[in-house]
Amino acid sequence: MNKVAIIGNGPAGLMAASQLSILGYSVDLFDQNSGVGRKLLIAGSSGLNIGNDDSISRFNKMILHDNPLIDFSFMFQKFFTNEWLEFINQQLKIPTFLGTSGRYFIEDMNSARFIQNWVSFLESRGVNFHKNSTLQDFEPLLDSTIKLSLSLPTEIPKSFGPYAAVGMFLGGGSWQTHTLSWPSLFALKGYKVLPFISQNVGFHLEGLDAKFFIEAQFQPIKDCILKTSLGEKRGDILVTDYGIEGTPVYHVGTTGSALIDLLPQIDELELIEIINKLGKKENIKPMRRLKNIRGLGLAAQALVFHTFKNQTNLSVEQLAKYLKNFPIQLGVSRPLSEAISSAGGLSLLAVDNNLMSKHHRGIFFGGEMLNWTAPTGGYLIQTCVTQGYIAAMSINSFVKRKNI
Ligand SMILES: Cc1cc2nc3c(=O)[nH]c(=O)nc-3n(C[C@H](O)[C@H](O)[C@H](O)COP(=O)(O)OP(=O)(O)OC[C@H]3O[C@@H](n4cnc5c(N)ncnc54)[C@H](O)[C@@H]3O)c2cc1C
């Protein structure tokens, strides 16, 4: 039986190990952690969104990366939402459902059960789990097999292999408790490795005082549209103790001036009419009518009030204009340790369309360690498992070609 190694037990590595075990390979699965799927588990605490119902072409437009020759839609045509959901339902025995937001979730949103079932599936297929095993080095041999050297960082590395092929799915730079060691290993071996940049992360709000944050923190600005130089995105924004987070921020957030349509369901003329009607008889100043405008929640009211508290004489027309295009100033983004994902890592220029290394034949890469980025909403996990699948199929073709 051909022996292969997978390093990294996040969704990309787990999918590669699954597919190779289905194809009949003997698989050694290594990870530096003592557990399995650490980031998946963390993701589960906020709902674990495993995919969405976008078409391949819409999905593909969400992904940015640094190699125009790599065709992501070619990969998605081989393994996309249907195949992923079928795998979860049939092999992991977990029902999935489509939420109203067009995103897929697992039943009970219970990521611990999801991981446990995935581990049981892999164990039942004979996959050997090696935990507490950090990749220290790898060496392609003359017969094009690969030897690995792994151990806990403080121990003397142990040698594993030779393997017919190796898949590496070492993850990105976000939400880490310590610096990842693989970027320097690959840089030393001549790979182009780009610094990690926070993605899907909150931004500081500038120009607002502490009173605003005391009033609005942890309150949502429901169903608004954030407009920045990167585009527009509708959804709920969450005010935090430093600034804002949430889907619109993750999709189009960038440092600089931005606008928020606080009431997208009402047009400006209608809004003027509504504000005019509220409190006109009593001749209340337009700014004091804010709390009676339907759909304008506490956080949105606080934003308007604390931005314009020195301009209490705004006219109805001015106020309506601002509510439709509310000016904010986004400061810096939060650090990598708080980001859902990262850009940067191993340049996609280092791999071919089958995700095989151009530097070392027989070594394949996939998942967030590669320099691509996508917004949250299932795009991340789906792309990781697709790449895990593609790398596994490419490993199979590579090994078969060698054996002829
Ligand atoms: C708070 C949070 C919420 C999220 N929510 C969602 C969501 O709802 N939907 C979604 O699509 N995505 C979500 N994500 C992102 C998603 O979890 C990641 O994109 C995904 O886990 C990346 O998968 P991966 O397999 O590429 O890498 P990872 O899951 O990061 O796995 C990489 C593995 O490689 C191991 N490793 C690294 N270096 C070495 C080494 N030198 N030797 C051995 N092992 C090593 C690590 O220990 C790790 O287990 C979320 C992330 C976070 C942090």
Short mmCIF file of C-alpha atoms and ligand atoms in Angstrom, two decimals:
data_model
loop_
_atom_site.label_atom_id
_atom_site.label_comp_id
_atom_site.label_asym_id
_atom_site.label_seq_id
_atom_site.Cartn_x
_atom_site.Cartn_y
_atom_site.Cartn_z
CA MET A 1 0.00 0.00 0.00
CA ASN A 2 1.32 3.47 -0.83
CA LYS A 3 2.16 5.55 2.21
CA VAL A 4 1.45 9.29 2.23
CA ALA A 5 1.68 12.01 4.88
CA ILE A 6 -0.67 14.91 5.58
CA ILE A 7 0.50 17.72 7.84
CA GLY A 8 -2.12 19.95 9.46
CA ASN A 9 -5.42 18.69 10.83
CA GLY A 10 -7.59 21.71 9.99
CA PRO A 11 -10.44 21.29 7.46
CA ALA A 12 -8.05 21.27 4.45
CA GLY A 13 -5.82 18.53 5.90
CA LEU A 14 -8.75 16.51 7.23
CA MET A 15 -10.39 16.54 3.80
CA ALA A 16 -7.14 15.51 2.08
CA ALA A 17 -6.66 12.66 4.59
CA SER A 18 -10.30 11.57 4.11
CA GLN A 19 -10.06 11.43 0.34
CA LEU A 20 -6.71 9.61 0.36
CA SER A 21 -8.03 7.05 2.85
CA ILE A 22 -11.10 6.54 0.62
CA LEU A 23 -8.69 5.94 -2.29
CA GLY A 24 -6.95 3.23 -0.24
CA TYR A 25 -3.75 5.00 0.88
CA SER A 26 -2.06 4.46 4.21
CA VAL A 27 -2.17 7.97 5.71
CA ASP A 28 -0.08 9.47 8.51
CA LEU A 29 -1.77 12.68 9.72
CA PHE A 30 0.50 15.02 11.69
CA ASP A 31 -0.27 18.21 13.61
CA GLN A 32 1.67 20.32 16.05
CA ASN A 33 -1.35 20.55 18.38
CA SER A 34 -2.51 17.97 20.88
CA GLY A 35 -6.06 18.18 19.51
CA VAL A 36 -7.77 18.14 16.12
CA GLY A 37 -9.24 21.04 14.16
CA ARG A 38 -8.46 23.80 16.67
CA LYS A 39 -9.67 26.64 14.43
CA LEU A 40 -12.80 24.74 13.44
CA LEU A 41 -13.59 24.38 17.11
CA ILE A 42 -13.04 28.11 17.66
CA ALA A 43 -15.15 28.90 14.60
CA GLY A 44 -17.92 26.77 16.13
CA SER A 45 -18.25 29.16 19.04
CA SER A 46 -19.62 31.74 16.58
CA GLY A 47 -21.86 29.41 14.55
CA LEU A 48 -19.59 27.41 12.18
CA ASN A 49 -20.78 28.46 8.77
CA ILE A 50 -19.58 25.64 6.50
CA GLY A 51 -20.58 26.94 3.06
CA ASN A 52 -23.11 28.96 1.12
CA ASP A 53 -25.45 28.64 -1.82
CA ASP A 54 -23.53 30.92 -4.24
CA SER A 55 -22.92 29.61 -7.76
CA ILE A 56 -19.31 28.76 -8.66
CA SER A 57 -18.88 31.99 -10.64
CA ARG A 58 -20.22 34.21 -7.82
CA PHE A 59 -18.17 32.27 -5.27
CA ASN A 60 -15.04 32.56 -7.37
CA LYS A 61 -15.36 36.36 -7.53
CA MET A 62 -15.08 36.49 -3.73
CA ILE A 63 -11.58 35.04 -3.74
CA LEU A 64 -8.48 37.18 -4.19
CA HIS A 65 -5.06 35.61 -4.72
CA ASP A 66 -1.68 36.28 -6.29
CA ASN A 67 -1.46 33.83 -9.21
CA PRO A 68 -3.69 34.61 -12.24
CA LEU A 69 -2.71 31.24 -13.75
CA ILE A 70 -4.35 29.26 -10.95
CA ASP A 71 -7.99 28.55 -11.81
CA PHE A 72 -10.05 28.24 -8.63
CA SER A 73 -13.27 27.57 -10.54
CA PHE A 74 -11.59 24.52 -12.14
CA MET A 75 -11.13 23.21 -8.58
CA PHE A 76 -14.70 24.09 -7.55
CA GLN A 77 -16.07 22.21 -10.57
CA LYS A 78 -14.55 19.05 -9.07
CA PHE A 79 -15.53 19.57 -5.44
CA PHE A 80 -18.04 22.23 -4.42
CA THR A 81 -20.99 22.76 -2.07
CA ASN A 82 -22.96 19.63 -3.08
CA GLU A 83 -19.97 17.33 -2.72
CA TRP A 84 -19.02 18.90 0.61
CA LEU A 85 -22.57 18.65 2.03
CA GLU A 86 -22.82 15.06 0.81
CA PHE A 87 -19.54 14.22 2.56
CA ILE A 88 -20.78 15.75 5.84
CA ASN A 89 -24.17 14.03 5.62
CA GLN A 90 -23.04 10.62 4.47
CA GLN A 91 -19.57 10.11 5.91
CA LEU A 92 -19.74 12.26 9.04
CA LYS A 93 -23.44 11.48 9.58
CA ILE A 94 -24.32 15.05 10.46
CA PRO A 95 -27.35 16.80 8.94
CA THR A 96 -26.81 20.28 7.50
CA PHE A 97 -29.24 23.11 6.85
CA LEU A 98 -29.41 26.27 4.76
CA GLY A 99 -30.00 29.40 6.85
CA THR A 100 -32.07 32.36 5.66
CA SER A 101 -28.82 34.22 4.93
CA GLY A 102 -27.97 31.71 2.17
CA ARG A 103 -25.31 30.09 4.36
CA TYR A 104 -25.02 26.42 5.28
CA PHE A 105 -24.64 25.25 8.87
CA ILE A 106 -24.29 21.89 10.59
CA GLU A 107 -27.13 20.67 12.81
CA ASP A 108 -26.97 22.16 16.32
CA MET A 109 -23.97 24.22 15.10
CA ASN A 110 -21.98 21.83 17.28
CA SER A 111 -18.42 21.87 15.99
CA ALA A 112 -17.14 19.52 18.74
CA ARG A 113 -19.44 16.72 17.44
CA PHE A 114 -18.49 17.61 13.86
CA ILE A 115 -14.78 17.15 14.62
CA GLN A 116 -15.37 14.05 16.73
CA ASN A 117 -17.33 12.38 13.91
CA TRP A 118 -14.62 13.36 11.41
CA VAL A 119 -11.92 11.82 13.65
CA SER A 120 -14.01 8.63 14.04
CA PHE A 121 -14.47 8.42 10.26
CA LEU A 122 -10.70 8.75 9.69
CA GLU A 123 -9.84 6.26 12.45
CA SER A 124 -12.30 3.78 10.99
CA ARG A 125 -10.39 4.05 7.70
CA GLY A 126 -7.05 3.40 9.41
CA VAL A 127 -5.60 6.95 9.33
CA ASN A 128 -2.76 7.25 11.89
CA PHE A 129 -3.00 10.43 13.98
CA HIS A 130 0.32 11.91 15.14
CA LYS A 131 -0.28 14.80 17.52
CA ASN A 132 2.26 17.18 19.11
CA SER A 133 4.32 16.84 15.92
CA THR A 134 5.64 20.08 14.45
CA LEU A 135 7.15 19.94 10.98
CA GLN A 136 10.84 20.80 11.39
CA ASP A 137 12.16 19.85 7.96
CA PHE A 138 11.48 17.83 4.82
CA GLU A 139 13.82 16.18 2.38
CA PRO A 140 12.92 14.96 -1.11
CA LEU A 141 15.00 11.83 -1.87
CA LEU A 142 16.52 10.76 -5.18
CA ASP A 143 13.75 8.22 -5.85
CA SER A 144 11.29 11.18 -5.49
CA THR A 145 9.93 9.98 -2.15
CA ILE A 146 9.97 12.41 0.79
CA LYS A 147 11.35 12.13 4.30
CA LEU A 148 9.94 14.28 7.11
CA SER A 149 11.38 15.47 10.33
CA LEU A 150 8.86 16.31 13.06
CA SER A 151 8.76 16.82 16.84
CA LEU A 152 7.68 19.21 19.52
CA PRO A 153 9.90 22.33 19.15
CA THR A 154 11.94 21.50 22.29
CA GLU A 155 12.59 17.85 21.38
CA ILE A 156 15.08 16.21 19.03
CA PRO A 157 13.25 15.81 15.68
CA LYS A 158 12.20 12.30 14.66
CA SER A 159 12.40 11.08 11.11
CA PHE A 160 9.26 9.77 9.34
CA GLY A 161 8.84 8.25 5.91
CA PRO A 162 9.80 7.90 3.17
CA TYR A 163 6.40 8.88 1.79
CA ALA A 164 5.22 8.58 -1.81
CA ALA A 165 3.85 12.14 -1.49
CA VAL A 166 3.15 14.72 1.23
CA GLY A 167 0.26 17.20 1.58
CA MET A 168 0.86 20.29 3.71
CA PHE A 169 -2.12 22.25 5.07
CA LEU A 170 -0.50 24.38 7.77
CA GLY A 171 -3.07 27.18 8.02
CA GLY A 172 -2.84 30.97 8.07
CA GLY A 173 -1.58 33.52 10.55
CA SER A 174 -4.82 34.49 12.28
CA TRP A 175 -5.94 33.62 15.81
CA GLN A 176 -2.55 32.13 16.73
CA THR A 177 -1.18 32.04 20.26
CA HIS A 178 2.43 31.89 19.02
CA THR A 179 4.33 32.63 15.82
CA LEU A 180 3.97 29.93 13.18
CA SER A 181 7.27 28.23 12.34
CA TRP A 182 6.47 27.05 8.80
CA PRO A 183 6.84 30.45 7.03
CA SER A 184 10.54 30.68 7.92
CA LEU A 185 11.13 27.01 6.99
CA PHE A 186 9.71 27.58 3.50
CA ALA A 187 11.43 30.95 3.07
CA LEU A 188 14.76 29.22 3.86
CA LYS A 189 14.01 26.66 1.17
CA GLY A 190 13.54 29.39 -1.44
CA TYR A 191 9.74 29.73 -1.44
CA LYS A 192 8.12 33.15 -1.77
CA VAL A 193 6.38 33.73 1.57
CA LEU A 194 4.40 36.93 2.11
CA PRO A 195 3.78 38.50 5.51
CA PHE A 196 0.37 37.70 7.01
CA ILE A 197 -2.25 40.47 6.95
CA SER A 198 -5.44 40.45 9.08
CA GLN A 199 -8.60 39.66 7.10
CA ASN A 200 -12.19 39.40 8.26
CA VAL A 201 -11.44 41.56 11.22
CA GLY A 202 -12.86 44.57 13.05
CA PHE A 203 -11.79 48.18 12.46
CA HIS A 204 -11.36 51.00 14.92
CA LEU A 205 -13.81 53.91 14.61
CA GLU A 206 -12.14 57.30 14.81
CA GLY A 207 -13.54 60.59 16.02
CA LEU A 208 -16.10 59.16 18.46
CA ASP A 209 -15.79 59.69 22.18
CA ALA A 210 -15.94 57.20 25.05
CA LYS A 211 -19.60 58.07 25.71
CA PHE A 212 -20.57 56.69 22.30
CA PHE A 213 -18.86 53.37 23.04
CA ILE A 214 -20.41 53.14 26.52
CA GLU A 215 -23.88 53.59 24.99
CA ALA A 216 -23.48 51.54 21.82
CA GLN A 217 -20.97 48.76 22.53
CA PHE A 218 -22.16 45.23 21.77
CA GLN A 219 -25.29 46.65 20.07
CA PRO A 220 -25.95 45.92 16.41
CA ILE A 221 -26.62 48.42 13.67
CA LYS A 222 -29.13 46.16 11.99
CA ASP A 223 -29.55 45.83 8.24
CA CYS A 224 -27.37 48.70 7.05
CA ILE A 225 -25.08 49.16 4.04
CA LEU A 226 -21.40 49.90 4.58
CA LYS A 227 -19.81 51.76 1.64
CA THR A 228 -16.03 52.03 1.37
CA SER A 229 -13.45 52.38 -1.38
CA LEU A 230 -13.58 48.57 -1.67
CA GLY A 231 -17.31 48.43 -2.42
CA GLU A 232 -20.63 48.09 -0.60
CA LYS A 233 -22.04 45.35 1.61
CA ARG A 234 -25.40 45.09 3.35
CA GLY A 235 -25.84 43.31 6.68
CA ASP A 236 -25.61 43.80 10.43
CA ILE A 237 -22.68 45.71 11.93
CA LEU A 238 -21.75 45.14 15.56
CA VAL A 239 -20.38 48.05 17.59
CA THR A 240 -17.61 46.82 19.90
CA ASP A 241 -15.62 48.61 22.59
CA TYR A 242 -13.13 49.86 19.96
CA GLY A 243 -15.04 50.13 16.67
CA ILE A 244 -17.07 47.89 14.41
CA GLU A 245 -17.17 44.25 13.26
CA GLY A 246 -19.56 42.05 11.29
CA THR A 247 -20.16 40.85 7.74
CA PRO A 248 -20.20 44.28 5.99
CA VAL A 249 -16.95 45.22 7.77
CA TYR A 250 -15.31 41.90 6.85
CA HIS A 251 -16.33 42.25 3.20
CA VAL A 252 -15.42 45.88 2.46
CA GLY A 253 -13.73 47.28 5.59
CA THR A 254 -10.60 49.34 4.91
CA THR A 255 -8.88 52.21 6.69
CA GLY A 256 -10.21 55.62 5.61
CA SER A 257 -13.49 57.46 5.07
CA ALA A 258 -16.62 55.37 4.73
CA LEU A 259 -20.40 55.84 4.63
CA ILE A 260 -23.21 53.86 6.18
CA ASP A 261 -26.75 53.80 4.85
CA LEU A 262 -28.47 53.37 8.20
CA LEU A 263 -31.91 52.80 6.68
CA PRO A 264 -31.54 51.04 3.31
CA GLN A 265 -35.19 50.01 3.22
CA ILE A 266 -36.33 53.67 3.02
CA ASP A 267 -35.35 56.18 0.33
CA GLU A 268 -34.32 59.74 1.14
CA LEU A 269 -37.60 61.44 0.14
CA GLU A 270 -39.64 58.98 2.16
CA LEU A 271 -37.33 59.54 5.10
CA ILE A 272 -37.79 63.32 4.90
CA GLU A 273 -41.55 62.75 5.04
CA ILE A 274 -41.23 60.41 8.03
CA ILE A 275 -38.99 62.79 10.01
CA ASN A 276 -41.27 65.70 9.12
CA LYS A 277 -44.27 63.92 10.54
CA LEU A 278 -42.54 62.99 13.80
CA GLY A 279 -42.80 65.77 16.36
CA LYS A 280 -43.63 68.50 13.84
CA LYS A 281 -46.62 69.73 15.82
CA GLU A 282 -44.57 70.16 18.98
CA ASN A 283 -41.78 71.72 16.85
CA ILE A 284 -39.18 69.30 18.25
CA LYS A 285 -35.72 69.67 16.67
CA PRO A 286 -35.11 66.99 13.98
CA MET A 287 -32.14 65.56 15.95
CA ARG A 288 -34.43 64.87 18.90
CA ARG A 289 -36.80 62.86 16.71
CA LEU A 290 -34.16 60.16 16.10
CA LYS A 291 -35.46 57.70 18.68
CA ASN A 292 -38.87 57.63 17.03
CA ILE A 293 -37.62 56.73 13.56
CA ARG A 294 -38.66 53.10 12.97
CA GLY A 295 -35.73 50.82 12.18
CA LEU A 296 -33.10 53.10 13.69
CA GLY A 297 -31.76 51.05 16.62
CA LEU A 298 -29.92 52.20 19.73
CA ALA A 299 -26.42 51.92 18.23
CA ALA A 300 -27.40 53.86 15.09
CA GLN A 301 -29.07 56.58 17.19
CA ALA A 302 -25.96 56.84 19.37
CA LEU A 303 -23.76 57.10 16.27
CA VAL A 304 -25.80 59.99 14.87
CA PHE A 305 -26.18 61.72 18.21
CA HIS A 306 -22.51 61.55 19.22
CA THR A 307 -21.30 62.62 15.77
CA PHE A 308 -23.60 65.63 15.53
CA LYS A 309 -24.13 66.56 19.15
CA ASN A 310 -22.55 69.96 18.48
CA GLN A 311 -24.75 70.55 15.45
CA THR A 312 -28.17 70.14 17.01
CA ASN A 313 -29.73 72.48 14.46
CA LEU A 314 -29.55 70.07 11.52
CA SER A 315 -32.55 70.47 9.22
CA VAL A 316 -34.84 67.55 8.39
CA GLU A 317 -33.33 67.39 4.89
CA GLN A 318 -29.76 67.37 6.23
CA LEU A 319 -30.59 64.68 8.77
CA ALA A 320 -32.25 62.47 6.14
CA LYS A 321 -29.22 62.88 3.89
CA TYR A 322 -26.90 61.83 6.69
CA LEU A 323 -29.02 58.83 7.69
CA LYS A 324 -28.74 57.57 4.11
CA ASN A 325 -25.01 58.30 3.86
CA PHE A 326 -23.63 58.53 7.34
CA PRO A 327 -19.94 59.55 7.34
CA ILE A 328 -17.57 57.51 9.50
CA GLN A 329 -13.80 57.25 9.66
CA LEU A 330 -12.38 53.74 9.87
CA GLY A 331 -9.03 53.58 11.67
CA VAL A 332 -6.63 50.65 11.72
CA SER A 333 -7.80 47.06 11.64
CA ARG A 334 -7.50 44.83 14.69
CA PRO A 335 -4.42 42.56 14.97
CA LEU A 336 -3.94 39.11 13.41
CA SER A 337 -4.54 37.45 16.77
CA GLU A 338 -8.18 38.62 16.56
CA ALA A 339 -8.71 38.11 12.82
CA ILE A 340 -10.90 35.32 11.48
CA SER A 341 -8.47 34.73 8.63
CA SER A 342 -5.32 36.11 7.01
CA ALA A 343 -3.98 37.00 3.60
CA GLY A 344 -0.32 36.33 2.86
CA GLY A 345 1.57 33.10 3.48
CA LEU A 346 2.92 30.86 0.73
CA SER A 347 2.57 32.53 -2.67
CA LEU A 348 0.35 30.66 -5.10
CA LEU A 349 3.14 31.25 -7.62
CA ALA A 350 4.88 28.33 -5.85
CA VAL A 351 2.25 25.78 -6.95
CA ASP A 352 0.75 24.51 -10.20
CA ASN A 353 -2.96 24.07 -10.98
CA ASN A 354 -2.88 20.70 -9.18
CA LEU A 355 -1.50 22.39 -6.04
CA MET A 356 1.86 20.62 -6.40
CA SER A 357 4.98 22.54 -5.38
CA LYS A 358 7.03 23.87 -8.30
CA HIS A 359 10.13 23.59 -6.07
CA HIS A 360 9.71 20.04 -4.74
CA ARG A 361 7.86 17.38 -6.73
CA GLY A 362 5.59 15.23 -4.60
CA ILE A 363 4.80 17.99 -2.10
CA PHE A 364 1.31 19.51 -2.31
CA PHE A 365 -0.22 22.49 -0.52
CA GLY A 366 -3.69 23.78 0.23
CA GLY A 367 -5.93 25.77 2.57
CA GLU A 368 -5.29 29.05 4.28
CA MET A 369 -1.49 28.69 4.29
CA LEU A 370 -1.63 29.75 0.61
CA ASN A 371 -1.90 33.43 -0.27
CA TRP A 372 -5.61 33.70 -1.07
CA THR A 373 -8.31 35.45 0.86
CA ALA A 374 -12.09 35.44 0.96
CA PRO A 375 -14.76 36.99 3.17
CA THR A 376 -16.51 35.01 5.90
CA GLY A 377 -19.79 33.37 4.99
CA GLY A 378 -18.58 29.83 4.30
CA TYR A 379 -16.10 30.90 1.60
CA LEU A 380 -13.11 30.05 3.78
CA ILE A 381 -13.98 26.54 4.90
CA GLN A 382 -15.40 25.59 1.48
CA THR A 383 -12.22 26.73 -0.30
CA CYS A 384 -10.05 24.88 2.24
CA VAL A 385 -11.89 21.57 1.83
CA THR A 386 -11.99 21.96 -1.96
CA GLN A 387 -8.21 22.42 -1.98
CA GLY A 388 -7.79 19.46 0.41
CA TYR A 389 -9.77 17.34 -2.02
CA ILE A 390 -7.90 18.62 -5.11
CA ALA A 391 -4.51 18.08 -3.46
CA ALA A 392 -5.54 14.50 -2.51
CA MET A 393 -6.66 13.73 -6.08
CA SER A 394 -3.42 15.26 -7.42
CA ILE A 395 -1.38 13.15 -4.97
CA ASN A 396 -3.21 10.07 -6.29
CA SER A 397 -2.42 10.95 -9.94
CA PHE A 398 1.20 11.75 -9.04
CA VAL A 399 1.73 8.45 -7.18
CA LYS A 400 0.02 6.43 -9.93
CA ARG A 401 2.23 8.04 -12.60
CA LYS A 402 5.34 7.22 -10.55
CA ASN A 403 4.27 3.60 -10.11
CA ILE A 404 3.87 2.91 -13.84
C1 LIG B 1 -13.11 32.89 15.27
C2 LIG B 1 -13.14 32.24 13.90
C3 LIG B 1 -14.36 32.01 13.29
C4 LIG B 1 -14.39 31.45 11.99
N1 LIG B 1 -15.60 31.19 11.42
C5 LIG B 1 -15.65 30.66 10.18
C6 LIG B 1 -16.90 30.35 9.58
O1 LIG B 1 -17.97 30.46 10.19
N2 LIG B 1 -16.88 29.90 8.28
C7 LIG B 1 -15.71 29.73 7.59
O2 LIG B 1 -15.76 29.35 6.40
N3 LIG B 1 -14.51 29.95 8.17
C8 LIG B 1 -14.46 30.41 9.44
N4 LIG B 1 -13.24 30.64 10.03
C9 LIG B 1 -12.01 30.38 9.24
C10 LIG B 1 -11.67 28.88 9.17
O3 LIG B 1 -11.68 28.32 10.47
C11 LIG B 1 -10.28 28.74 8.53
O4 LIG B 1 -10.30 29.36 7.26
C12 LIG B 1 -9.90 27.27 8.37
O5 LIG B 1 -9.84 26.63 9.62
C13 LIG B 1 -8.54 27.13 7.67
O6 LIG B 1 -8.33 25.78 7.46
P1 LIG B 1 -6.88 25.18 7.17
O7 LIG B 1 -7.05 23.70 7.18
O8 LIG B 1 -6.29 25.82 5.98
O9 LIG B 1 -5.99 25.65 8.40
P2 LIG B 1 -6.18 25.49 9.97
O10 LIG B 1 -7.57 25.17 10.35
O11 LIG B 1 -5.55 26.70 10.55
O12 LIG B 1 -5.28 24.21 10.30
C14 LIG B 1 -3.88 24.23 10.10
C15 LIG B 1 -3.27 23.20 11.03
O13 LIG B 1 -1.88 23.12 10.75
C16 LIG B 1 -1.19 22.93 11.97
N5 LIG B 1 0.20 23.38 11.82
C17 LIG B 1 0.65 24.63 11.56
N6 LIG B 1 1.99 24.65 11.47
C18 LIG B 1 2.39 23.36 11.67
C19 LIG B 1 3.67 22.73 11.68
N7 LIG B 1 4.81 23.42 11.47
N8 LIG B 1 3.71 21.41 11.93
C20 LIG B 1 2.59 20.69 12.14
N9 LIG B 1 1.35 21.23 12.14
C21 LIG B 1 1.26 22.55 11.90
C22 LIG B 1 -1.97 23.77 12.98
O14 LIG B 1 -1.75 23.30 14.29
C23 LIG B 1 -3.39 23.56 12.50
O15 LIG B 1 -4.06 22.51 13.20
C24 LIG B 1 -13.17 31.14 11.32
C25 LIG B 1 -11.95 31.35 11.97
C26 LIG B 1 -11.93 31.89 13.24
C27 LIG B 1 -10.60 32.11 13.90
#
